[in-house]
Tab-separated table of N, CA and C in Angstrom:
chain	number	residue	atom	x	y	z
A	1	MET	N	12.946	4.173	-22.721
A	1	MET	CA	11.943	4.733	-21.815
A	1	MET	C	12.647	5.633	-20.826
A	2	ALA	N	12.120	6.846	-20.677
A	2	ALA	CA	12.714	7.777	-19.764
A	2	ALA	C	11.696	8.115	-18.641
A	3	ILE	N	12.242	8.321	-17.500
A	3	ILE	CA	11.399	8.643	-16.313
A	3	ILE	C	11.457	10.136	-16.089
A	4	ASP	N	10.364	10.727	-15.767
A	4	ASP	CA	10.341	12.133	-15.380
A	4	ASP	C	10.137	12.282	-13.860
A	5	ASN	N	10.218	13.502	-13.383
A	5	ASN	CA	10.124	13.754	-11.924
A	5	ASN	C	8.743	13.338	-11.369
A	6	GLN	N	7.694	13.481	-12.161
A	6	GLN	CA	6.343	13.081	-11.686
A	6	GLN	C	6.323	11.557	-11.475
A	7	THR	N	6.962	10.776	-12.351
A	7	THR	CA	7.020	9.319	-12.193
A	7	THR	C	7.831	8.941	-10.976
A	8	VAL	N	8.920	9.645	-10.736
A	8	VAL	CA	9.762	9.409	-9.570
A	8	VAL	C	8.915	9.605	-8.289
A	9	LYS	N	8.165	10.692	-8.294
A	9	LYS	CA	7.316	10.934	-7.103
A	9	LYS	C	6.256	9.840	-6.918
A	10	ARG	N	5.681	9.371	-8.039
A	10	ARG	CA	4.666	8.310	-7.962
A	10	ARG	C	5.302	6.978	-7.439
A	11	VAL	N	6.468	6.607	-7.977
A	11	VAL	CA	7.150	5.385	-7.478
A	11	VAL	C	7.550	5.514	-6.029
A	12	ALA	N	8.030	6.677	-5.659
A	12	ALA	CA	8.410	6.888	-4.263
A	12	ALA	C	7.148	6.773	-3.356
A	13	SER	N	6.051	7.277	-3.800
A	13	SER	CA	4.813	7.191	-3.015
A	13	SER	C	4.392	5.735	-2.888
A	14	LEU	N	4.448	4.968	-3.975
A	14	LEU	CA	4.037	3.594	-3.930
A	14	LEU	C	4.997	2.759	-3.032
A	15	ALA	N	6.253	3.148	-3.012
A	15	ALA	CA	7.252	2.410	-2.179
A	15	ALA	C	7.333	2.982	-0.807
A	16	HIS	N	6.503	3.971	-0.508
A	16	HIS	CA	6.530	4.603	0.832
A	16	HIS	C	7.905	5.188	1.145
A	17	LEU	N	8.524	5.842	0.138
A	17	LEU	CA	9.803	6.496	0.297
A	17	LEU	C	9.620	7.976	0.310
A	18	LYS	N	10.392	8.675	1.091
A	18	LYS	CA	10.348	10.124	1.073
A	18	LYS	C	11.570	10.609	0.319
A	19	ILE	N	11.359	11.241	-0.811
A	19	ILE	CA	12.474	11.776	-1.597
A	19	ILE	C	12.347	13.302	-1.594
A	20	GLU	N	13.327	13.966	-1.090
A	20	GLU	CA	13.306	15.448	-1.002
A	20	GLU	C	13.324	15.995	-2.408
A	21	ASP	N	12.774	17.215	-2.549
A	21	ASP	CA	12.695	17.848	-3.883
A	21	ASP	C	14.082	18.049	-4.486
A	22	ASP	N	15.054	18.342	-3.685
A	22	ASP	CA	16.368	18.555	-4.207
A	22	ASP	C	17.085	17.319	-4.679
A	23	LYS	N	16.519	16.121	-4.305
A	23	LYS	CA	17.074	14.836	-4.735
A	23	LYS	C	16.332	14.213	-5.874
A	24	LEU	N	15.261	14.853	-6.370
A	24	LEU	CA	14.444	14.275	-7.438
A	24	LEU	C	15.293	14.053	-8.712
A	25	ASP	N	16.052	15.041	-9.095
A	25	ASP	CA	16.817	14.926	-10.341
A	25	ASP	C	17.840	13.802	-10.252
A	26	ALA	N	18.526	13.644	-9.119
A	26	ALA	CA	19.502	12.603	-8.982
A	26	ALA	C	18.800	11.208	-8.990
A	27	THR	N	17.639	11.144	-8.339
A	27	THR	CA	16.920	9.889	-8.317
A	27	THR	C	16.397	9.543	-9.698
A	28	LYS	N	15.921	10.537	-10.413
A	28	LYS	CA	15.473	10.329	-11.793
A	28	LYS	C	16.620	9.758	-12.673
A	29	GLU	N	17.787	10.313	-12.523
A	29	GLU	CA	18.947	9.799	-13.260
A	29	GLU	C	19.264	8.376	-12.898
A	30	GLU	N	19.192	8.017	-11.636
A	30	GLU	CA	19.460	6.630	-11.209
A	30	GLU	C	18.415	5.690	-11.797
A	31	PHE	N	17.143	6.090	-11.754
A	31	PHE	CA	16.095	5.261	-12.357
A	31	PHE	C	16.345	5.030	-13.817
A	32	ASN	N	16.716	6.135	-14.532
A	32	ASN	CA	16.969	6.010	-15.953
A	32	ASN	C	18.164	5.102	-16.272
A	33	LYS	N	19.194	5.131	-15.407
A	33	LYS	CA	20.330	4.232	-15.610
A	33	LYS	C	19.881	2.781	-15.433
A	34	ILE	N	19.045	2.531	-14.423
A	34	ILE	CA	18.570	1.159	-14.228
A	34	ILE	C	17.732	0.666	-15.378
A	35	LEU	N	16.848	1.527	-15.831
A	35	LEU	CA	15.995	1.123	-16.983
A	35	LEU	C	16.840	0.908	-18.254
A	36	ASN	N	17.881	1.701	-18.482
A	36	ASN	CA	18.768	1.499	-19.603
A	36	ASN	C	19.438	0.158	-19.512
A	37	TRP	N	19.867	-0.185	-18.313
A	37	TRP	CA	20.544	-1.460	-18.091
A	37	TRP	C	19.578	-2.618	-18.386
A	38	VAL	N	18.343	-2.529	-17.910
A	38	VAL	CA	17.337	-3.559	-18.176
A	38	VAL	C	17.082	-3.649	-19.678
A	39	GLU	N	17.043	-2.573	-20.392
A	39	GLU	CA	16.854	-2.570	-21.841
A	39	GLU	C	17.989	-3.300	-22.487
A	40	GLN	N	19.198	-3.126	-22.003
A	40	GLN	CA	20.362	-3.856	-22.558
A	40	GLN	C	20.192	-5.338	-22.318
A	41	LEU	N	19.700	-5.724	-21.142
A	41	LEU	CA	19.479	-7.160	-20.904
A	41	LEU	C	18.447	-7.725	-21.841
A	42	ASN	N	17.444	-6.960	-22.228
A	42	ASN	CA	16.398	-7.448	-23.110
A	42	ASN	C	16.953	-7.693	-24.490
A	43	GLU	N	18.050	-7.109	-24.838
A	43	GLU	CA	18.676	-7.284	-26.179
A	43	GLU	C	19.474	-8.533	-26.306
A	44	VAL	N	19.723	-9.212	-25.179
A	44	VAL	CA	20.546	-10.441	-25.168
A	44	VAL	C	19.725	-11.582	-25.771
A	45	ASP	N	20.352	-12.302	-26.720
A	45	ASP	CA	19.672	-13.395	-27.385
A	45	ASP	C	19.732	-14.659	-26.472
A	46	THR	N	18.585	-15.041	-25.954
A	46	THR	CA	18.521	-16.217	-25.068
A	46	THR	C	17.701	-17.337	-25.727
A	47	SER	N	17.545	-17.288	-27.033
A	47	SER	CA	16.693	-18.280	-27.686
A	47	SER	C	17.289	-19.708	-27.602
A	48	ASN	N	18.599	-19.861	-27.496
A	48	ASN	CA	19.225	-21.199	-27.393
A	48	ASN	C	19.556	-21.559	-25.975
A	49	VAL	N	19.063	-20.829	-24.999
A	49	VAL	CA	19.358	-21.112	-23.571
A	49	VAL	C	18.171	-21.819	-22.995
A	50	GLU	N	18.417	-22.988	-22.410
A	50	GLU	CA	17.378	-23.742	-21.817
A	50	GLU	C	17.011	-23.158	-20.430
A	51	PRO	N	15.723	-22.986	-20.173
A	51	PRO	CA	15.304	-22.433	-18.884
A	51	PRO	C	15.812	-23.309	-17.748
A	52	MET	N	16.184	-22.671	-16.627
A	52	MET	CA	16.691	-23.385	-15.465
A	52	MET	C	15.759	-23.192	-14.309
A	53	PHE	N	15.643	-24.175	-13.473
A	53	PHE	CA	14.840	-24.030	-12.269
A	53	PHE	C	15.774	-23.876	-11.067
A	54	CYS	N	17.039	-24.143	-11.253
A	54	CYS	CA	18.007	-24.049	-10.181
A	54	CYS	C	19.316	-23.595	-10.765
A	55	VAL	N	19.916	-22.548	-10.242
A	55	VAL	CA	21.156	-22.010	-10.780
A	55	VAL	C	22.352	-22.868	-10.463
A	56	ASN	N	22.292	-23.735	-9.466
A	56	ASN	CA	23.412	-24.607	-9.078
A	56	ASN	C	23.589	-25.717	-10.112
A	57	GLY	N	22.563	-26.157	-10.726
A	57	GLY	CA	22.649	-27.251	-11.665
A	57	GLY	C	22.567	-28.580	-10.955
A	58	GLY	N	22.766	-28.654	-9.696
A	58	GLY	CA	22.718	-29.935	-8.966
A	58	GLY	C	21.468	-29.981	-8.071
A	59	GLU	N	21.388	-31.077	-7.363
A	59	GLU	CA	20.274	-31.235	-6.442
A	59	GLU	C	20.604	-30.640	-5.104
A	60	VAL	N	19.646	-30.085	-4.475
A	60	VAL	CA	19.799	-29.462	-3.156
A	60	VAL	C	19.694	-30.612	-2.121
A	61	PRO	N	20.705	-30.739	-1.265
A	61	PRO	CA	20.598	-31.779	-0.235
A	61	PRO	C	19.485	-31.481	0.712
A	62	GLU	N	18.723	-32.475	1.059
A	62	GLU	CA	17.587	-32.327	1.963
A	62	GLU	C	17.932	-32.924	3.328
A	63	ARG	N	17.321	-32.429	4.355
A	63	ARG	CA	17.486	-32.981	5.695
A	63	ARG	C	16.124	-33.331	6.226
A	64	GLU	N	16.103	-34.135	7.264
A	64	GLU	CA	14.889	-34.523	7.866
A	64	GLU	C	14.203	-33.308	8.518
A	65	ASP	N	12.932	-33.202	8.384
A	65	ASP	CA	12.159	-32.089	8.955
A	65	ASP	C	11.784	-32.442	10.389
A	66	GLU	N	12.652	-32.064	11.313
A	66	GLU	CA	12.428	-32.417	12.724
A	66	GLU	C	12.037	-31.166	13.490
A	67	VAL	N	10.958	-31.245	14.254
A	67	VAL	CA	10.548	-30.111	15.059
A	67	VAL	C	11.296	-30.176	16.369
A	68	THR	N	12.001	-29.098	16.734
A	68	THR	CA	12.699	-29.043	18.050
A	68	THR	C	12.453	-27.661	18.617
A	69	ASP	N	12.701	-27.544	19.899
A	69	ASP	CA	12.560	-26.234	20.539
A	69	ASP	C	13.875	-25.451	20.513
A	70	GLY	N	14.887	-25.977	19.933
A	70	GLY	CA	16.176	-25.336	19.866
A	70	GLY	C	17.028	-25.497	21.105
A	71	ASN	N	16.438	-26.047	22.169
A	71	ASN	CA	17.170	-26.290	23.424
A	71	ASN	C	17.812	-25.033	23.982
A	72	ILE	N	17.206	-23.874	23.765
A	72	ILE	CA	17.715	-22.631	24.336
A	72	ILE	C	16.581	-21.814	24.965
A	73	LYS	N	15.651	-22.479	25.584
A	73	LYS	CA	14.477	-21.828	26.117
A	73	LYS	C	14.866	-20.794	27.186
A	74	GLU	N	15.750	-21.094	28.066
A	74	GLU	CA	16.122	-20.176	29.128
A	74	GLU	C	16.797	-18.935	28.543
A	75	ALA	N	17.646	-19.124	27.526
A	75	ALA	CA	18.335	-18.005	26.932
A	75	ALA	C	17.351	-17.071	26.228
A	76	VAL	N	16.354	-17.685	25.565
A	76	VAL	CA	15.333	-16.846	24.868
A	76	VAL	C	14.467	-16.120	25.891
A	77	LEU	N	14.111	-16.787	26.969
A	77	LEU	CA	13.258	-16.117	27.959
A	77	LEU	C	13.931	-15.004	28.724
A	78	LYS	N	15.275	-15.025	28.740
A	78	LYS	CA	16.011	-13.948	29.345
A	78	LYS	C	15.711	-12.608	28.681
A	79	ASN	N	15.342	-12.602	27.383
A	79	ASN	CA	15.046	-11.398	26.603
A	79	ASN	C	13.652	-10.889	26.889
A	80	ALA	N	12.812	-11.713	27.497
A	80	ALA	CA	11.418	-11.314	27.743
A	80	ALA	C	11.285	-10.311	28.857
A	81	PRO	N	10.521	-9.225	28.628
A	81	PRO	CA	10.331	-8.307	29.756
A	81	PRO	C	9.489	-8.926	30.866
A	82	MET	N	8.560	-9.830	30.444
A	82	MET	CA	7.741	-10.550	31.450
A	82	MET	C	7.668	-12.012	31.043
A	83	GLN	N	7.689	-12.891	32.023
A	83	GLN	CA	7.510	-14.302	31.736
A	83	GLN	C	6.764	-14.956	32.867
A	84	GLU	N	5.987	-16.021	32.504
A	84	GLU	CA	5.226	-16.735	33.493
A	84	GLU	C	5.208	-18.201	33.103
A	85	PHE	N	5.508	-19.100	34.043
A	85	PHE	CA	5.422	-20.525	33.846
A	85	PHE	C	6.285	-20.951	32.644
A	86	GLY	N	7.386	-20.286	32.387
A	86	GLY	CA	8.276	-20.709	31.324
A	86	GLY	C	7.809	-20.204	29.908
A	87	TYR	N	6.909	-19.188	29.856
A	87	TYR	CA	6.419	-18.681	28.608
A	87	TYR	C	6.507	-17.178	28.622
A	88	PHE	N	6.436	-16.537	27.406
A	88	PHE	CA	6.353	-15.104	27.372
A	88	PHE	C	5.031	-14.656	27.938
A	89	ALA	N	4.993	-13.578	28.698
A	89	ALA	CA	3.771	-13.019	29.229
A	89	ALA	C	3.587	-11.665	28.659
A	90	VAL	N	2.346	-11.367	28.193
A	90	VAL	CA	2.039	-10.041	27.616
A	90	VAL	C	0.838	-9.463	28.321
A	91	PRO	N	0.726	-8.172	28.352
A	91	PRO	CA	-0.445	-7.548	28.997
A	91	PRO	C	-1.702	-7.925	28.228
A	92	LYS	N	-2.791	-8.050	28.961
A	92	LYS	CA	-4.105	-8.371	28.353
A	92	LYS	C	-4.552	-7.145	27.594
A	93	VAL	N	-4.949	-7.340	26.292
A	93	VAL	CA	-5.382	-6.242	25.492
A	93	VAL	C	-6.852	-6.402	25.028
A	94	VAL	N	-7.462	-7.504	25.256
A	94	VAL	CA	-8.846	-7.775	24.879
A	94	VAL	C	-9.598	-8.162	26.117
A	95	GLU	N	-10.737	-7.566	26.361
A	95	GLU	CA	-11.585	-7.962	27.502
A	95	GLU	C	-12.423	-9.129	27.121
Protein backbone atom coordinates (compact mmCIF):
# COMPACT_ATOMS: atom_id res chain seq x y z
CA MET A 1 0.00 0.00 0.00
CA ALA A 2 1.41 3.37 -0.99
CA ILE A 3 0.39 6.75 0.32
CA ASP A 4 0.05 9.77 -1.96
CA ASN A 5 0.26 13.47 -1.11
CA GLN A 6 -3.54 13.78 -0.91
CA THR A 7 -3.64 11.06 1.77
CA VAL A 8 -0.83 12.77 3.68
CA LYS A 9 -2.87 15.97 3.70
CA ARG A 10 -5.97 14.09 4.88
CA VAL A 11 -4.08 12.34 7.72
CA ALA A 12 -2.47 15.63 8.73
CA SER A 13 -5.88 17.27 8.81
CA LEU A 14 -7.34 14.49 10.95
CA ALA A 15 -4.37 14.69 13.34
CA HIS A 16 -4.55 18.50 13.41
CA LEU A 17 -1.01 18.75 12.06
CA LYS A 18 0.26 21.46 9.78
CA ILE A 19 2.56 20.07 7.12
CA GLU A 20 4.10 22.60 4.76
CA ASP A 21 3.84 21.87 1.05
CA ASP A 22 7.61 21.52 0.72
CA LYS A 23 7.56 18.80 3.42
CA LEU A 24 4.78 16.70 1.82
CA ASP A 25 7.11 14.46 -0.17
CA ALA A 26 9.34 13.73 2.83
CA THR A 27 6.32 13.01 5.00
CA LYS A 28 4.87 10.75 2.32
CA GLU A 29 8.13 8.76 2.26
CA GLU A 30 8.09 8.40 6.05
CA PHE A 31 4.49 7.17 5.98
CA ASN A 32 5.36 4.65 3.28
CA LYS A 33 8.34 3.38 5.31
CA ILE A 34 6.09 2.90 8.33
CA LEU A 35 3.46 1.07 6.30
CA ASN A 36 6.12 -1.20 4.75
CA TRP A 37 7.38 -2.04 8.23
CA VAL A 38 3.83 -2.90 9.36
CA GLU A 39 3.41 -5.11 6.30
CA GLN A 40 6.60 -6.94 7.28
CA LEU A 41 5.16 -7.51 10.76
CA ASN A 42 2.00 -8.97 9.21
CA GLU A 43 4.15 -11.60 7.47
CA VAL A 44 5.44 -13.01 10.79
CA ASP A 45 3.93 -16.40 11.62
CA THR A 46 2.34 -16.11 15.06
CA SER A 47 0.10 -19.17 14.81
CA ASN A 48 2.00 -21.03 17.57
CA VAL A 49 2.30 -18.02 19.88
CA GLU A 50 -0.10 -17.92 22.79
CA PRO A 51 -1.76 -14.54 23.32
CA MET A 52 -0.48 -12.65 26.34
CA PHE A 53 -2.30 -10.23 28.57
CA CYS A 54 0.87 -9.08 30.29
CA VAL A 55 4.32 -8.77 28.74
CA ASN A 56 6.12 -9.33 32.08
CA GLY A 57 4.77 -12.83 32.45
CA GLY A 58 4.42 -12.34 36.20
CA GLU A 59 1.86 -10.81 38.45
CA VAL A 60 1.86 -7.10 39.09
CA PRO A 61 2.31 -6.30 42.77
CA GLU A 62 -0.67 -4.48 44.18
CA ARG A 63 -0.76 -1.93 46.96
CA GLU A 64 -3.56 -0.76 49.18
CA ASP A 65 -5.70 1.94 47.60
CA GLU A 66 -5.40 4.66 50.22
CA VAL A 67 -6.71 8.16 49.65
CA THR A 68 -4.30 10.83 50.92
CA ASP A 69 -3.81 14.51 50.29
CA GLY A 70 -0.10 14.00 49.64
CA ASN A 71 0.79 16.06 52.70
CA ILE A 72 2.08 18.91 50.50
CA LYS A 73 -0.91 21.26 50.58
CA GLU A 74 1.14 24.36 51.36
CA ALA A 75 3.64 23.64 48.58
CA VAL A 76 0.84 23.17 46.06
CA LEU A 77 -0.97 26.31 47.14
CA LYS A 78 2.21 28.36 46.65
CA ASN A 79 1.66 27.87 42.89
CA ALA A 80 -1.86 29.30 43.02
CA PRO A 81 -2.28 32.87 41.79
CA MET A 82 -5.19 33.23 44.25
CA GLN A 83 -6.11 31.21 47.32
CA GLU A 84 -8.74 31.46 50.02
CA PHE A 85 -9.25 29.43 53.17
CA GLY A 86 -6.59 26.91 52.08
CA TYR A 87 -8.12 26.28 48.63
CA PHE A 88 -7.53 27.49 45.07
CA ALA A 89 -9.63 30.55 44.31
CA VAL A 90 -10.79 31.34 40.79
CA PRO A 91 -12.73 34.29 39.37
CA LYS A 92 -16.48 33.84 39.14
CA VAL A 93 -17.45 33.02 35.56
CA VAL A 94 -21.15 32.15 35.90
CA GLU A 95 -23.78 34.48 37.32
